[in-house]
Amino acid sequence: MNYNFSEITPEIARLAESSIDSYRIDPELYTQYDVKRGLRDINGNGVVAGLTNISTIKVLDMGDGMPNHGDGKLYYRGIDVEDIVDGFIKEKRFGFEETVYLLLFGAMPSEHELAEFRQLLASFRTLPPTFTRDVIMKAPSDNMMNTLAKSVLALYSYDDKANCISIPNVLRQCIELITLFPVLAVYGYNAYKYSSEGGSLFIHDPCPELSIAENLLYMLRPDKSFTELEARILDLALVLHAEHGGGNNSTFTVHVVSSSGTDTYSAIAAALGSLKGPKHGGANIKVAMMFDDMKKEVKDWTDEEEVRGYLRRLLHKEAFDKAGLIYGMGHAVYSQSDPRAKVFKSFVEKLSDEKGRHDEFALYSLG
């Protein structure tokens, strides 16, 4: 028999209905037994899933003895992420590497420590021989999380100490993965683009002298070119998304999977599977698709009433995917504002001017 992996036969459809019926749970039972639905409570708010001293999110001000919702704050190892960003922006440094050091080791590195850490990262930024050909180039995926998960699992086979979970060995594996993720991402993207669109395939070796953000752009572009502003904004994005309270879905997945004593590669691959979901990291894809649809449907991007009309159609299940959702709105933790967006906005506006896309930035900024 020839199997078509994409085909839903009538038999499969019938069995699916039976499965749904047999696994249905009365929603009232969640309230009766105080069972949380994943990492959210019955009202959809985030729940405490564990304790961490790596990063902290603050949304309540208890100054007058009463809980007051205010602007969200994000701290890495007790340091306000806005202060971290101000530090390396004012001194015109790339900040992701020192942020990684802070998160891993609990303190900001000295100039000497940072230089040594950058050298360590650069020394690990090389894939095993034939890995690109044997793993990345075969069956490229249209989803980056799948691409990365496949590559991470494959790296297990190249590691002589893959199963050792001593702290030094796990740290070595994690540092390797941190510095290799941009390589895996860019090579995976270029391989998929080549397989789906044809044309030329570009595989550039990373440059040891460049930062992680610079290398990402250097490897991505056919001519290796990028502007300083592009690199600094990408570096800023990496810093702002480096950690987020230790209790989001993918981070929580690492805790669950690694608690069984499994290897680093399996735990990180599981986290990537979690990150892919549209209710977690994959939400940004939905946002991008929604805005693409908005730009087609809204004729005058400066007309706030026309934009509001489109948003109403979204809520009434009359536009885009007809799910009744405005993607990118709301957060399980922040109630008033997300500090990452606050920091990022002015830099993105500068990039929109550099690229001649200020009208598009204005559309995104409405409201």
Coordinates of C-alpha atoms in Angstrom, one line a residue:
M1 CA 0.0 0.0 0.0
N2 CA 1.2 3.5 -0.9
Y3 CA 0.8 6.0 2.0
N4 CA 0.2 9.7 1.5
F5 CA 1.2 11.5 4.7
S6 CA -1.0 14.5 3.8
E7 CA -4.2 12.5 3.2
I8 CA -7.0 12.5 5.7
T9 CA -9.1 9.5 4.8
P10 CA -12.7 9.1 5.9
E11 CA -11.6 6.3 8.3
I12 CA -9.1 8.7 9.9
A13 CA -11.7 11.4 10.2
R14 CA -14.2 9.0 11.8
L15 CA -11.6 7.8 14.3
A16 CA -10.6 11.4 15.1
E17 CA -14.2 12.1 16.1
S18 CA -14.2 9.1 18.4
S19 CA -11.0 10.2 19.9
I20 CA -12.4 13.7 20.6
D21 CA -15.5 12.3 22.2
S22 CA -13.6 9.9 24.5
Y23 CA -11.1 12.5 25.8
R24 CA -13.5 15.4 26.4
I25 CA -13.3 16.7 30.0
D26 CA -16.0 18.8 31.6
P27 CA -14.5 22.4 32.0
E28 CA -16.2 22.7 35.4
L29 CA -13.8 20.0 36.7
Y30 CA -10.8 22.4 36.3
T31 CA -12.5 24.8 38.7
Q32 CA -13.7 22.0 41.1
Y33 CA -10.2 20.6 41.5
D34 CA -8.3 23.9 41.0
V35 CA -6.3 22.4 38.1
K36 CA -4.4 24.9 35.9
R37 CA -4.6 24.7 32.2
G38 CA -1.0 24.5 31.3
L39 CA 0.8 27.7 32.3
R40 CA -2.5 29.8 32.5
D41 CA -5.3 29.8 35.1
I42 CA -9.0 29.5 34.3
N43 CA -9.1 33.2 33.4
G44 CA -6.2 32.9 31.0
N45 CA -3.7 34.6 33.3
G46 CA -0.2 33.3 33.7
V47 CA 0.5 31.1 36.7
V48 CA 3.7 30.6 38.8
A49 CA 5.3 27.4 37.5
G50 CA 8.6 27.5 39.4
L51 CA 11.2 29.7 41.0
T52 CA 14.2 31.3 39.3
N53 CA 16.9 33.9 40.1
I54 CA 17.9 34.2 36.4
S55 CA 15.2 36.8 35.4
T56 CA 12.2 38.5 37.0
I57 CA 9.1 40.1 35.6
K58 CA 7.4 42.9 37.6
V59 CA 3.9 44.2 36.8
L60 CA 2.6 45.2 40.2
D61 CA 3.5 48.3 42.3
M62 CA 2.8 47.7 46.0
G63 CA 4.0 51.2 47.0
D64 CA 0.7 52.2 48.8
G65 CA 0.0 48.8 50.1
M66 CA -2.4 48.0 47.3
P67 CA -1.6 46.1 44.1
N68 CA -1.4 48.6 41.3
H69 CA -0.9 47.4 37.7
G70 CA 1.7 49.5 36.0
D71 CA 4.2 49.3 33.2
G72 CA 5.9 46.0 33.0
K73 CA 9.6 45.6 34.0
L74 CA 12.0 42.9 33.1
Y75 CA 15.2 42.1 35.1
Y76 CA 18.1 39.9 34.3
R77 CA 19.9 38.7 37.4
G78 CA 18.4 41.7 39.3
I79 CA 19.4 44.3 36.7
D80 CA 16.7 46.2 34.8
V81 CA 17.0 45.1 31.2
E82 CA 16.6 48.8 30.2
D83 CA 19.7 49.6 32.1
I84 CA 21.6 46.8 30.4
V85 CA 20.6 48.1 27.0
D86 CA 21.4 51.7 27.9
G87 CA 24.9 50.6 28.9
F88 CA 26.0 48.9 25.7
I89 CA 24.1 51.3 23.4
K90 CA 25.8 54.4 24.9
E91 CA 29.2 52.7 24.6
K92 CA 28.4 51.4 21.1
R93 CA 29.0 47.8 22.0
F94 CA 27.2 44.7 20.9
G95 CA 25.4 43.5 24.0
F96 CA 24.2 39.9 23.4
E97 CA 27.4 38.2 24.4
E98 CA 27.7 40.0 27.7
T99 CA 24.0 39.4 28.4
V100 CA 24.6 35.6 27.8
Y101 CA 27.5 35.8 30.3
L102 CA 25.3 37.6 32.8
L103 CA 22.5 35.0 32.5
L104 CA 24.8 32.0 32.7
F105 CA 27.2 33.2 35.5
G106 CA 25.2 35.7 37.5
A107 CA 27.2 38.9 37.0
M108 CA 28.3 41.2 34.3
P109 CA 31.7 40.3 32.9
S110 CA 34.8 42.5 33.2
E111 CA 36.4 43.6 30.0
H112 CA 38.9 40.8 30.2
E113 CA 36.2 38.2 31.0
L114 CA 34.1 39.3 28.1
A115 CA 37.0 39.2 25.7
E116 CA 37.8 35.6 26.8
F117 CA 34.1 34.6 26.5
R118 CA 33.8 36.0 23.0
Q119 CA 36.9 34.0 22.0
L120 CA 35.3 30.9 23.6
L121 CA 32.1 31.4 21.6
A122 CA 34.0 31.9 18.4
S123 CA 36.0 28.7 18.9
F124 CA 32.8 26.7 19.0
R125 CA 31.2 28.4 16.0
T126 CA 32.1 25.5 13.6
L127 CA 29.8 22.7 12.5
P128 CA 31.1 19.1 12.3
P129 CA 32.5 18.1 8.9
T130 CA 29.8 17.2 6.3
F131 CA 27.0 18.3 8.8
T132 CA 25.7 20.9 6.5
R133 CA 25.5 18.5 3.6
D134 CA 24.3 15.4 5.5
V135 CA 21.8 17.1 7.8
I136 CA 20.8 20.7 6.8
M137 CA 20.7 20.2 3.1
K138 CA 18.5 17.0 3.3
A139 CA 14.8 17.6 3.5
P140 CA 14.8 21.3 4.3
S141 CA 11.8 22.4 6.4
D142 CA 9.5 25.4 5.8
N143 CA 9.5 26.1 9.6
M144 CA 12.6 27.4 11.4
M145 CA 11.8 25.6 14.7
N146 CA 11.6 22.3 12.9
T147 CA 14.9 23.0 11.1
L148 CA 16.6 23.9 14.4
A149 CA 15.1 20.9 16.3
K150 CA 16.3 18.5 13.6
S151 CA 19.8 20.0 13.6
V152 CA 20.1 20.0 17.4
L153 CA 19.0 16.3 17.6
A154 CA 21.6 15.5 14.9
L155 CA 24.4 17.2 16.8
Y156 CA 23.9 14.6 19.5
S157 CA 25.4 12.0 17.2
Y158 CA 28.6 14.1 16.8
D159 CA 29.2 14.5 20.5
D160 CA 31.3 11.9 22.2
K161 CA 29.9 13.0 25.6
A162 CA 26.3 13.6 24.5
N163 CA 24.8 11.7 27.5
C164 CA 27.0 13.2 30.2
I165 CA 24.9 15.6 32.3
S166 CA 27.7 16.8 34.6
I167 CA 27.5 20.6 35.0
P168 CA 30.8 21.3 33.1
N169 CA 29.7 19.2 30.2
V170 CA 26.2 20.6 30.0
L171 CA 27.6 24.1 30.2
R172 CA 30.0 23.2 27.3
Q173 CA 27.1 21.9 25.2
C174 CA 24.9 24.9 25.9
I175 CA 27.7 27.4 25.0
E176 CA 28.2 25.4 21.8
L177 CA 24.5 25.5 21.0
I178 CA 24.2 29.3 21.8
T179 CA 27.0 30.1 19.3
L180 CA 25.8 27.5 16.7
F181 CA 22.1 28.5 16.6
P182 CA 22.7 31.4 14.2
V183 CA 24.7 29.1 11.8
L184 CA 22.0 26.4 11.9
A185 CA 19.3 29.0 11.4
V186 CA 20.9 30.8 8.4
Y187 CA 22.0 27.6 6.7
G188 CA 18.6 26.0 7.2
Y189 CA 16.9 29.1 5.8
N190 CA 19.1 29.3 2.8
A191 CA 18.8 25.5 2.1
Y192 CA 15.0 25.8 2.2
K193 CA 14.9 28.9 0.0
Y194 CA 17.2 27.2 -2.5
S195 CA 15.1 24.0 -2.5
S196 CA 11.8 25.8 -2.9
E197 CA 12.8 28.8 -5.1
G198 CA 16.0 27.6 -6.9
G199 CA 18.6 30.1 -7.8
S200 CA 22.0 30.2 -6.1
L201 CA 22.8 28.6 -2.7
F202 CA 25.0 30.7 -0.4
I203 CA 26.8 29.0 2.5
H204 CA 29.2 31.5 4.2
D205 CA 31.5 30.5 7.0
P206 CA 31.0 32.7 10.1
C207 CA 33.7 35.3 10.8
P208 CA 35.4 35.0 14.2
E209 CA 35.9 38.7 14.6
L210 CA 32.2 39.5 14.3
S211 CA 29.6 39.4 17.0
I212 CA 26.7 36.9 17.0
A213 CA 24.3 39.5 15.6
E214 CA 26.8 40.6 12.9
N215 CA 27.5 37.0 11.9
L216 CA 23.9 36.3 11.5
L217 CA 23.5 39.0 8.9
Y218 CA 27.0 38.3 7.4
M219 CA 26.0 34.7 6.7
L220 CA 22.5 35.5 5.6
R221 CA 23.2 38.0 2.8
P222 CA 24.5 36.7 -0.5
D223 CA 27.1 39.5 -0.5
K224 CA 27.7 39.4 3.3
S225 CA 26.7 43.0 3.6
F226 CA 24.7 44.7 6.3
T227 CA 24.5 48.1 7.9
E228 CA 25.6 49.0 11.4
L229 CA 22.0 49.9 12.3
E230 CA 20.7 46.5 11.2
A231 CA 23.3 44.7 13.2
R232 CA 22.7 46.8 16.4
I233 CA 18.9 46.3 16.2
L234 CA 19.3 42.6 15.7
D235 CA 21.7 42.5 18.7
L236 CA 19.1 44.4 20.7
A237 CA 16.4 41.9 19.7
L238 CA 18.6 39.0 20.9
V239 CA 19.2 40.7 24.2
L240 CA 15.5 41.5 24.8
H241 CA 14.5 37.9 24.1
A242 CA 17.4 36.2 25.9
E243 CA 15.3 35.3 29.0
H244 CA 11.8 35.9 30.2
G245 CA 11.1 34.8 33.7
G246 CA 11.9 31.2 33.5
G247 CA 8.3 30.1 33.3
N248 CA 7.3 30.5 29.7
N249 CA 6.2 27.4 27.8
S250 CA 9.5 26.5 26.2
T251 CA 11.6 27.2 29.3
F252 CA 9.2 25.2 31.4
T253 CA 9.6 22.4 28.8
V254 CA 13.3 22.3 29.4
H255 CA 12.7 21.9 33.2
V256 CA 10.2 19.1 32.6
V257 CA 12.2 17.1 30.1
S258 CA 15.7 17.6 31.7
S259 CA 14.2 16.5 35.1
S260 CA 14.1 13.0 33.7
G261 CA 17.9 13.0 33.3
T262 CA 17.9 13.1 29.5
D263 CA 20.6 14.7 27.5
T264 CA 20.9 18.4 26.6
Y265 CA 20.1 17.9 22.9
S266 CA 16.8 16.2 23.6
A267 CA 15.8 18.8 26.2
I268 CA 16.5 21.7 23.8
A269 CA 14.8 20.0 20.9
A270 CA 11.7 19.6 23.0
A271 CA 11.8 23.3 23.9
L272 CA 12.0 24.2 20.2
G273 CA 8.9 22.1 19.6
S274 CA 7.2 24.1 22.3
L275 CA 8.5 27.4 20.9
K276 CA 7.1 26.7 17.5
G277 CA 3.4 26.7 18.7
P278 CA 1.2 29.7 17.7
K279 CA 0.4 30.4 21.3
H280 CA 4.1 30.8 22.1
G281 CA 7.0 31.8 19.9
G282 CA 5.1 31.0 16.7
A283 CA 2.7 33.8 17.5
N284 CA 5.0 36.2 15.7
I285 CA 4.3 34.4 12.4
K286 CA 0.6 34.9 12.9
V287 CA 1.2 38.6 13.6
A288 CA 3.2 39.0 10.4
M289 CA 0.5 37.1 8.4
M290 CA -2.2 39.3 10.0
F291 CA -0.4 42.5 9.1
D292 CA 0.2 41.3 5.5
D293 CA -3.6 40.8 5.2
M294 CA -4.2 44.2 6.8
K295 CA -1.9 45.9 4.3
K296 CA -3.9 44.3 1.5
E297 CA -7.3 45.1 2.9
V298 CA -6.7 48.6 4.3
K299 CA -6.4 51.0 1.3
D300 CA -5.4 54.1 3.3
W301 CA -2.9 53.2 6.0
T302 CA -3.2 56.7 7.6
D303 CA -7.0 56.4 8.0
E304 CA -7.4 55.4 11.6
E305 CA -11.1 54.7 11.1
E306 CA -10.4 52.3 8.2
V307 CA -7.8 50.5 10.4
R308 CA -10.4 50.3 13.2
G309 CA -12.9 48.9 10.8
Y310 CA -10.5 46.1 9.9
L311 CA -9.8 45.4 13.6
R312 CA -13.6 45.1 14.2
R313 CA -13.8 42.6 11.3
L314 CA -11.1 40.6 12.9
L315 CA -13.0 40.5 16.2
H316 CA -16.2 39.6 14.4
K317 CA -14.5 36.7 12.6
E318 CA -14.9 38.4 9.3
A319 CA -11.3 39.0 8.3
F320 CA -8.0 37.1 8.0
D321 CA -8.3 33.6 9.5
K322 CA -11.8 34.4 11.0
A323 CA -10.7 33.2 14.4
G324 CA -11.9 36.4 16.1
L325 CA -8.4 37.2 17.4
I326 CA -6.1 40.2 17.1
Y327 CA -2.7 38.6 17.2
G328 CA 0.1 40.2 19.2
M329 CA -2.3 41.8 21.7
G330 CA -2.2 40.7 25.3
H331 CA 0.3 38.8 27.4
A332 CA -0.1 36.2 30.2
V333 CA 2.1 38.4 32.5
Y334 CA 2.2 42.0 31.4
S335 CA -1.0 44.0 32.0
Q336 CA -0.1 47.5 30.8
S337 CA 3.1 47.4 28.7
D338 CA 5.9 45.1 27.6
P339 CA 9.3 46.7 28.4
R340 CA 10.8 44.9 25.4
A341 CA 8.5 46.7 23.0
K342 CA 9.1 50.0 24.8
V343 CA 12.9 49.7 24.3
F344 CA 12.7 48.3 20.8
K345 CA 10.3 50.9 19.3
S346 CA 12.6 53.9 18.8
F347 CA 15.3 51.7 17.2
V348 CA 12.9 50.1 14.8
E349 CA 11.7 53.6 13.8
K350 CA 15.2 54.5 12.9
L351 CA 15.5 51.3 10.8
S352 CA 12.2 52.2 9.0
D353 CA 13.7 55.5 8.0
E354 CA 16.9 53.9 6.8
K355 CA 14.9 51.4 4.6
G356 CA 12.3 54.0 3.4
R357 CA 9.4 52.1 5.2
H358 CA 8.2 54.8 7.6
D359 CA 4.6 54.5 6.3
E360 CA 4.7 50.8 7.3
F361 CA 6.1 51.7 10.8
A362 CA 3.4 54.3 11.2
L363 CA 0.7 51.6 10.5
Y364 CA 2.2 49.3 13.1
S365 CA 2.3 52.1 15.6
L366 CA -1.4 53.2 15.3
G367 CA -3.0 53.1 18.7

